[in-house]
Amino acid sequence: MKIGTLLLARMGSTRLPGKVMLDLHGKPVLEHIINRLQKVTLSSKLVVATTTNPKDDLIENFCKSKGFLVFRGSENNVLDRCIKACDAYSLDCIVRVGADTPFIDWKVIDSMLDLFLSTYSAENKIEYLSNSLQRSYPLGLDADIMTRNSLLRIDHETKNFSKEERKKNEINVIPYIHENLDKFNTISFHQNFDYSNLRWTLDTTQDFELTQKIYNYLFPFKPDFLMNDILEVLEKNKEWSLINSNVIPRSGYWTKVEKNKLRKKLDINL
C-alpha cells in the first residue's frame, strides 16, 4: 500500500488571509508545517495540495523553489482535489492534514499510521482512521488517514444529496463518514487525557499571537518540539491559553458531540 501525506493549503482565508505564508520565526508558516510533516516515517511522500486559484501561484512557486511536491486542484471541491492528488501521485491511502496546523505532531501521525497498518488486512480493510472521531488532542493536531477507495465512496454516495449536503462533503471531505459510521470500517484514535479544549490551530490573529509566543519560546533551542513540550510551556505560562480561548470556530467539520462541547466551553449557539 502506497501512503502519502496531503497537506491542504491555500492563500484564501476569510479571517486570516494568506496565513500559510505569514512569517513565523524567520520562515513561512507553511514551511514549518512541511518540515514537521517530513519527519513522519511511515508516509512515503508529502504533497502540498493547493488550488488552481491564481492567488495560490505563490504557494506553488514557493514549493517548487524548495523542492517540495505540489499538486493543484479545485479550490471549493476539496474532495475532488484529494482524489486527483491521489491519482497524480499513485497513492492508495492518504494522511489528510490542513495547513492551519503549525504544531502538527509527526509522532502522533506515525502512531496513527502504525495502528492503521498493523490493523489493515485483506480481511479487515480499514477505510478511515482519525483522531477527530473522538477528540482528545488539541484542535490543530487533527489528522485523517483515508484510503483512496473511501474518498471515491464519499464522492459516489453523496452525488444525489441535496446541494447543501453535497457541498458540505466537497468542502470538508469527512462529514459523510462521521455521519454514517455503520457504513465504513473506521478506527478512532484517541488518548487517555482529553486536551480537546485547547486551541492550537491557526485561523485568527489571536491564534497567530499564541503561535508566535510558543515558537519564540521553543523553536530556538528545540525546533522539533512536540505536543508534550507545548503542554509544559502552557503550564508555565497559563495566561497564554487565554489569548485565543474565546475564538469561535468557523471552519472545518464538527459533529453534534463536538458542537455541544463547544457550546459549553464558549457559552454560545453553533
mmCIF file of C-alpha atoms in Angstrom:
data_model
loop_
_atom_site.group_PDB
_atom_site.id
_atom_site.type_symbol
_atom_site.label_atom_id
_atom_site.label_comp_id
_atom_site.label_asym_id
_atom_site.label_seq_id
_atom_site.Cartn_x
_atom_site.Cartn_y
_atom_site.Cartn_z
ATOM 1 C CA MET A 1 0.000 0.000 0.000
ATOM 2 C CA LYS A 2 1.412 3.373 -1.049
ATOM 3 C CA ILE A 3 0.715 6.016 1.586
ATOM 4 C CA GLY A 4 1.298 9.735 1.164
ATOM 5 C CA THR A 5 0.568 12.832 3.199
ATOM 6 C CA LEU A 6 -1.624 15.511 1.616
ATOM 7 C CA LEU A 7 -1.173 18.966 3.099
ATOM 8 C CA LEU A 8 -4.172 21.066 2.034
ATOM 9 C CA ALA A 9 -3.043 24.677 1.679
ATOM 10 C CA ARG A 10 -4.385 27.845 0.092
ATOM 11 C CA MET A 11 -3.966 31.594 0.400
ATOM 12 C CA GLY A 12 -7.688 32.253 0.744
ATOM 13 C CA SER A 13 -8.822 32.634 4.339
ATOM 14 C CA THR A 14 -11.716 34.787 5.470
ATOM 15 C CA ARG A 15 -10.385 35.529 8.936
ATOM 16 C CA LEU A 16 -6.630 35.494 8.329
ATOM 17 C CA PRO A 17 -5.846 35.898 4.605
ATOM 18 C CA GLY A 18 -2.516 34.474 3.458
ATOM 19 C CA LYS A 19 -1.935 32.804 6.820
ATOM 20 C CA VAL A 20 0.108 29.946 5.350
ATOM 21 C CA MET A 21 2.765 32.407 4.176
ATOM 22 C CA LEU A 22 2.925 34.532 7.324
ATOM 23 C CA ASP A 23 6.428 34.855 8.730
ATOM 24 C CA LEU A 24 6.882 32.679 11.791
ATOM 25 C CA HIS A 25 10.311 32.777 13.376
ATOM 26 C CA GLY A 26 12.013 33.513 10.050
ATOM 27 C CA LYS A 27 10.094 31.082 7.842
ATOM 28 C CA PRO A 28 6.607 30.934 6.319
ATOM 29 C CA VAL A 29 4.089 29.024 8.414
ATOM 30 C CA LEU A 30 3.747 26.576 5.509
ATOM 31 C CA GLU A 31 7.440 25.696 5.605
ATOM 32 C CA HIS A 32 7.298 24.954 9.325
ATOM 33 C CA ILE A 33 4.347 22.607 8.784
ATOM 34 C CA ILE A 34 6.099 20.883 5.872
ATOM 35 C CA ASN A 35 9.283 20.432 7.910
ATOM 36 C CA ARG A 36 7.283 18.842 10.704
ATOM 37 C CA LEU A 37 5.356 16.523 8.379
ATOM 38 C CA GLN A 38 8.551 15.426 6.618
ATOM 39 C CA LYS A 39 9.523 13.714 9.865
ATOM 40 C CA VAL A 40 6.628 11.254 9.511
ATOM 41 C CA THR A 41 8.414 7.968 8.808
ATOM 42 C CA LEU A 42 5.517 5.764 7.672
ATOM 43 C CA SER A 43 4.376 8.030 4.813
ATOM 44 C CA SER A 44 6.267 7.628 1.538
ATOM 45 C CA LYS A 45 5.845 11.199 0.330
ATOM 46 C CA LEU A 46 4.441 14.602 1.223
ATOM 47 C CA VAL A 47 2.391 16.563 -1.306
ATOM 48 C CA VAL A 48 1.194 20.128 -0.837
ATOM 49 C CA ALA A 49 -2.291 20.107 -2.382
ATOM 50 C CA THR A 50 -3.230 23.677 -3.253
ATOM 51 C CA THR A 51 -5.779 25.172 -5.643
ATOM 52 C CA THR A 52 -5.901 26.496 -9.191
ATOM 53 C CA ASN A 53 -6.785 29.975 -7.932
ATOM 54 C CA PRO A 54 -4.121 32.411 -9.228
ATOM 55 C CA LYS A 55 -3.572 33.570 -5.638
ATOM 56 C CA ASP A 56 -2.095 30.149 -4.965
ATOM 57 C CA ASP A 57 0.627 30.612 -7.586
ATOM 58 C CA LEU A 58 2.610 31.883 -4.598
ATOM 59 C CA ILE A 59 2.271 28.517 -2.860
ATOM 60 C CA GLU A 60 3.218 26.553 -5.978
ATOM 61 C CA ASN A 61 6.233 28.760 -6.690
ATOM 62 C CA PHE A 62 7.394 28.556 -3.081
ATOM 63 C CA CYS A 63 7.085 24.758 -3.018
ATOM 64 C CA LYS A 64 8.951 24.353 -6.288
ATOM 65 C CA SER A 65 11.731 26.678 -5.099
ATOM 66 C CA LYS A 66 12.196 24.459 -2.047
ATOM 67 C CA GLY A 67 11.866 21.152 -3.878
ATOM 68 C CA PHE A 68 8.537 20.259 -2.256
ATOM 69 C CA LEU A 69 5.976 18.229 -4.203
ATOM 70 C CA VAL A 70 2.890 20.219 -5.137
ATOM 71 C CA PHE A 71 -0.482 19.492 -6.734
ATOM 72 C CA ARG A 72 -3.144 21.961 -7.839
ATOM 73 C CA GLY A 73 -6.849 21.197 -7.972
ATOM 74 C CA SER A 74 -10.298 22.562 -7.259
ATOM 75 C CA GLU A 75 -10.496 25.340 -4.687
ATOM 76 C CA ASN A 76 -14.008 24.624 -3.458
ATOM 77 C CA ASN A 77 -14.247 20.873 -4.083
ATOM 78 C CA VAL A 78 -11.568 19.653 -1.685
ATOM 79 C CA LEU A 79 -12.823 16.083 -2.018
ATOM 80 C CA ASP A 80 -12.085 16.149 -5.744
ATOM 81 C CA ARG A 81 -8.693 17.747 -5.070
ATOM 82 C CA CYS A 82 -7.797 14.878 -2.735
ATOM 83 C CA ILE A 83 -8.911 12.215 -5.216
ATOM 84 C CA LYS A 84 -6.993 13.765 -8.105
ATOM 85 C CA ALA A 85 -3.891 14.248 -5.970
ATOM 86 C CA CYS A 86 -4.069 10.533 -5.119
ATOM 87 C CA ASP A 87 -4.240 9.716 -8.811
ATOM 88 C CA ALA A 88 -1.436 12.119 -9.726
ATOM 89 C CA TYR A 89 0.946 10.502 -7.238
ATOM 90 C CA SER A 90 -0.444 6.932 -7.394
ATOM 91 C CA LEU A 91 -1.448 6.910 -3.727
ATOM 92 C CA ASP A 92 -3.601 4.148 -2.250
ATOM 93 C CA CYS A 93 -4.032 5.965 1.034
ATOM 94 C CA ILE A 94 -3.515 9.480 2.368
ATOM 95 C CA VAL A 95 -2.883 11.254 5.626
ATOM 96 C CA ARG A 96 -5.046 14.357 5.265
ATOM 97 C CA VAL A 97 -3.774 17.433 7.107
ATOM 98 C CA GLY A 98 -4.855 21.065 6.844
ATOM 99 C CA ALA A 99 -2.364 23.935 6.651
ATOM 100 C CA ASP A 100 -3.797 25.571 9.766
ATOM 101 C CA THR A 101 -1.660 23.235 11.891
ATOM 102 C CA PRO A 102 1.639 24.912 12.877
ATOM 103 C CA PHE A 103 2.008 22.473 15.781
ATOM 104 C CA ILE A 104 1.197 19.257 13.912
ATOM 105 C CA ASP A 105 2.877 16.378 15.753
ATOM 106 C CA TRP A 106 4.562 13.836 13.470
ATOM 107 C CA LYS A 107 4.888 11.305 16.277
ATOM 108 C CA VAL A 108 1.122 11.314 16.722
ATOM 109 C CA ILE A 109 0.724 10.753 12.981
ATOM 110 C CA ASP A 110 3.274 7.931 12.973
ATOM 111 C CA SER A 111 1.398 6.295 15.849
ATOM 112 C CA MET A 112 -1.822 6.619 13.858
ATOM 113 C CA LEU A 113 -0.201 5.101 10.776
ATOM 114 C CA ASP A 114 1.313 2.296 12.830
ATOM 115 C CA LEU A 115 -2.137 1.390 14.157
ATOM 116 C CA PHE A 116 -3.645 1.643 10.678
ATOM 117 C CA LEU A 117 -1.010 -0.587 9.077
ATOM 118 C CA SER A 118 -0.997 -3.143 11.876
ATOM 119 C CA THR A 119 -4.793 -3.454 11.715
ATOM 120 C CA TYR A 120 -5.314 -3.331 7.948
ATOM 121 C CA SER A 121 -5.513 -6.671 6.150
ATOM 122 C CA ALA A 122 -7.263 -8.324 3.220
ATOM 123 C CA GLU A 123 -9.960 -9.443 5.646
ATOM 124 C CA ASN A 124 -10.088 -6.170 7.566
ATOM 125 C CA LYS A 125 -9.770 -3.288 5.130
ATOM 126 C CA ILE A 126 -9.744 -0.192 7.303
ATOM 127 C CA GLU A 127 -11.113 2.772 5.342
ATOM 128 C CA TYR A 128 -10.710 5.605 7.802
ATOM 129 C CA LEU A 129 -8.690 6.256 10.959
ATOM 130 C CA SER A 130 -8.915 9.647 12.631
ATOM 131 C CA ASN A 131 -8.147 11.482 15.851
ATOM 132 C CA SER A 132 -11.261 13.618 15.351
ATOM 133 C CA LEU A 133 -13.868 10.859 15.704
ATOM 134 C CA GLN A 134 -13.488 11.132 19.459
ATOM 135 C CA ARG A 135 -11.445 14.257 20.057
ATOM 136 C CA SER A 136 -8.799 14.094 22.773
ATOM 137 C CA TYR A 137 -5.975 16.043 21.117
ATOM 138 C CA PRO A 138 -5.773 19.846 20.933
ATOM 139 C CA LEU A 139 -7.518 21.418 17.952
ATOM 140 C CA GLY A 140 -4.714 21.820 15.434
ATOM 141 C CA LEU A 141 -3.294 18.314 15.756
ATOM 142 C CA ASP A 142 -6.047 16.861 13.561
ATOM 143 C CA ALA A 143 -5.195 14.192 11.000
ATOM 144 C CA ASP A 144 -7.249 11.706 8.994
ATOM 145 C CA ILE A 145 -5.953 8.531 7.373
ATOM 146 C CA MET A 146 -8.166 7.698 4.407
ATOM 147 C CA THR A 147 -7.962 5.135 1.645
ATOM 148 C CA ARG A 148 -8.439 6.297 -1.917
ATOM 149 C CA ASN A 149 -11.445 3.981 -2.057
ATOM 150 C CA SER A 150 -13.087 5.766 0.881
ATOM 151 C CA LEU A 151 -12.695 9.077 -0.960
ATOM 152 C CA LEU A 152 -14.295 7.565 -4.057
ATOM 153 C CA ARG A 153 -17.137 6.163 -1.953
ATOM 154 C CA ILE A 154 -17.847 9.585 -0.448
ATOM 155 C CA ASP A 155 -17.845 11.133 -3.910
ATOM 156 C CA HIS A 156 -20.135 8.460 -5.378
ATOM 157 C CA GLU A 157 -22.546 8.038 -2.474
ATOM 158 C CA THR A 158 -23.152 11.775 -1.992
ATOM 159 C CA LYS A 159 -23.744 12.540 -5.692
ATOM 160 C CA ASN A 160 -27.512 12.727 -5.278
ATOM 161 C CA PHE A 161 -27.521 14.558 -1.960
ATOM 162 C CA SER A 162 -29.095 17.991 -1.671
ATOM 163 C CA LYS A 163 -26.900 20.801 -2.935
ATOM 164 C CA GLU A 164 -26.158 21.890 0.625
ATOM 165 C CA GLU A 165 -25.253 18.395 1.858
ATOM 166 C CA ARG A 166 -23.162 17.665 -1.227
ATOM 167 C CA LYS A 167 -21.264 20.930 -0.805
ATOM 168 C CA LYS A 168 -20.610 20.134 2.865
ATOM 169 C CA ASN A 169 -18.859 16.940 1.827
ATOM 170 C CA GLU A 170 -16.991 18.545 -1.058
ATOM 171 C CA ILE A 171 -15.557 21.184 1.268
ATOM 172 C CA ASN A 172 -14.946 19.170 4.432
ATOM 173 C CA VAL A 173 -14.439 15.694 2.890
ATOM 174 C CA ILE A 174 -15.255 13.692 6.044
ATOM 175 C CA PRO A 175 -18.886 14.503 7.092
ATOM 176 C CA TYR A 176 -20.400 11.535 5.251
ATOM 177 C CA ILE A 177 -18.129 9.114 7.095
ATOM 178 C CA HIS A 178 -18.712 10.711 10.500
ATOM 179 C CA GLU A 179 -22.471 10.645 9.958
ATOM 180 C CA ASN A 180 -22.528 7.068 8.614
ATOM 181 C CA LEU A 181 -20.049 5.163 10.748
ATOM 182 C CA ASP A 182 -22.051 1.975 10.280
ATOM 183 C CA LYS A 183 -21.234 2.048 6.549
ATOM 184 C CA PHE A 184 -17.455 2.370 6.906
ATOM 185 C CA ASN A 185 -14.702 0.374 8.585
ATOM 186 C CA THR A 186 -13.234 3.015 10.885
ATOM 187 C CA ILE A 187 -10.906 3.382 13.859
ATOM 188 C CA SER A 188 -10.993 6.195 16.382
ATOM 189 C CA PHE A 189 -7.520 7.204 17.547
ATOM 190 C CA HIS A 190 -7.533 8.899 20.927
ATOM 191 C CA GLN A 191 -5.562 9.178 24.136
ATOM 192 C CA ASN A 192 -6.486 8.813 27.800
ATOM 193 C CA PHE A 193 -6.157 12.527 28.558
ATOM 194 C CA ASP A 194 -8.586 14.959 26.952
ATOM 195 C CA TYR A 195 -6.917 18.123 25.655
ATOM 196 C CA SER A 196 -9.591 18.874 23.066
ATOM 197 C CA ASN A 197 -10.448 22.141 24.829
ATOM 198 C CA LEU A 198 -7.060 23.569 23.785
ATOM 199 C CA ARG A 199 -6.956 25.612 20.583
ATOM 200 C CA TRP A 200 -3.658 25.215 18.685
ATOM 201 C CA THR A 201 -4.971 25.846 15.193
ATOM 202 C CA LEU A 202 -4.271 28.934 13.051
ATOM 203 C CA ASP A 203 -7.344 30.781 11.827
ATOM 204 C CA THR A 204 -7.309 34.217 13.501
ATOM 205 C CA THR A 205 -4.923 36.926 14.666
ATOM 206 C CA GLN A 206 -5.372 35.644 18.225
ATOM 207 C CA ASP A 207 -4.310 32.174 17.090
ATOM 208 C CA PHE A 208 -1.241 33.650 15.418
ATOM 209 C CA GLU A 209 -0.320 35.577 18.558
ATOM 210 C CA LEU A 210 -0.334 32.347 20.569
ATOM 211 C CA THR A 211 1.565 30.524 17.819
ATOM 212 C CA GLN A 212 4.280 33.186 17.819
ATOM 213 C CA LYS A 213 4.672 33.032 21.594
ATOM 214 C CA ILE A 214 5.093 29.261 21.597
ATOM 215 C CA TYR A 215 7.508 29.246 18.645
ATOM 216 C CA ASN A 216 9.584 32.073 20.106
ATOM 217 C CA TYR A 217 9.816 30.144 23.356
ATOM 218 C CA LEU A 218 10.590 26.664 21.990
ATOM 219 C CA PHE A 219 11.955 26.882 18.454
ATOM 220 C CA PRO A 220 15.400 28.437 19.180
ATOM 221 C CA PHE A 221 16.575 25.518 21.328
ATOM 222 C CA LYS A 222 14.188 22.718 20.295
ATOM 223 C CA PRO A 223 12.867 23.231 16.744
ATOM 224 C CA ASP A 224 11.416 19.713 16.665
ATOM 225 C CA PHE A 225 9.215 20.289 19.711
ATOM 226 C CA LEU A 226 6.174 18.063 20.202
ATOM 227 C CA MET A 227 2.790 18.183 21.903
ATOM 228 C CA ASN A 228 4.127 17.470 25.385
ATOM 229 C CA ASP A 229 6.671 20.278 25.059
ATOM 230 C CA ILE A 230 3.868 22.731 24.278
ATOM 231 C CA LEU A 231 1.814 21.454 27.197
ATOM 232 C CA GLU A 232 4.764 22.111 29.523
ATOM 233 C CA VAL A 233 5.172 25.651 28.171
ATOM 234 C CA LEU A 234 1.479 26.399 28.618
ATOM 235 C CA GLU A 235 1.601 25.015 32.146
ATOM 236 C CA LYS A 236 4.358 27.532 32.935
ATOM 237 C CA ASN A 237 2.530 30.337 31.116
ATOM 238 C CA LYS A 238 -1.119 29.657 31.887
ATOM 239 C CA GLU A 239 -2.275 33.049 30.637
ATOM 240 C CA TRP A 240 -1.189 32.219 27.087
ATOM 241 C CA SER A 241 -4.056 29.782 26.557
ATOM 242 C CA LEU A 242 -6.468 32.632 27.243
ATOM 243 C CA ILE A 243 -5.267 34.535 24.159
ATOM 244 C CA ASN A 244 -7.491 32.559 21.777
ATOM 245 C CA SER A 245 -9.704 30.637 24.190
ATOM 246 C CA ASN A 246 -12.836 32.549 23.155
ATOM 247 C CA VAL A 247 -12.366 32.234 19.391
ATOM 248 C CA ILE A 248 -15.457 30.703 17.786
ATOM 249 C CA PRO A 249 -14.568 28.047 15.170
ATOM 250 C CA ARG A 250 -15.955 28.886 11.729
ATOM 251 C CA SER A 251 -14.242 26.306 9.549
ATOM 252 C CA GLY A 252 -13.936 22.548 9.427
ATOM 253 C CA TYR A 253 -16.495 19.898 10.251
ATOM 254 C CA TRP A 254 -17.914 19.494 13.742
ATOM 255 C CA THR A 255 -20.007 16.558 14.905
ATOM 256 C CA LYS A 256 -23.001 17.123 17.182
ATOM 257 C CA VAL A 257 -20.959 15.893 20.150
ATOM 258 C CA GLU A 258 -18.143 18.345 19.434
ATOM 259 C CA LYS A 259 -20.602 21.187 18.879
ATOM 260 C CA ASN A 260 -22.109 20.502 22.293
ATOM 261 C CA LYS A 261 -18.653 20.603 23.867
ATOM 262 C CA LEU A 262 -18.001 23.951 22.186
ATOM 263 C CA ARG A 263 -21.345 25.320 23.333
ATOM 264 C CA LYS A 264 -20.461 24.524 26.928
ATOM 265 C CA LYS A 265 -16.940 25.912 26.600
ATOM 266 C CA LEU A 266 -17.861 29.168 24.861
ATOM 267 C CA ASP A 267 -21.467 29.520 26.057
ATOM 268 C CA ILE A 268 -22.728 30.092 22.503
ATOM 269 C CA ASN A 269 -25.060 28.587 19.929
ATOM 270 C CA LEU A 270 -23.460 26.884 16.932
#
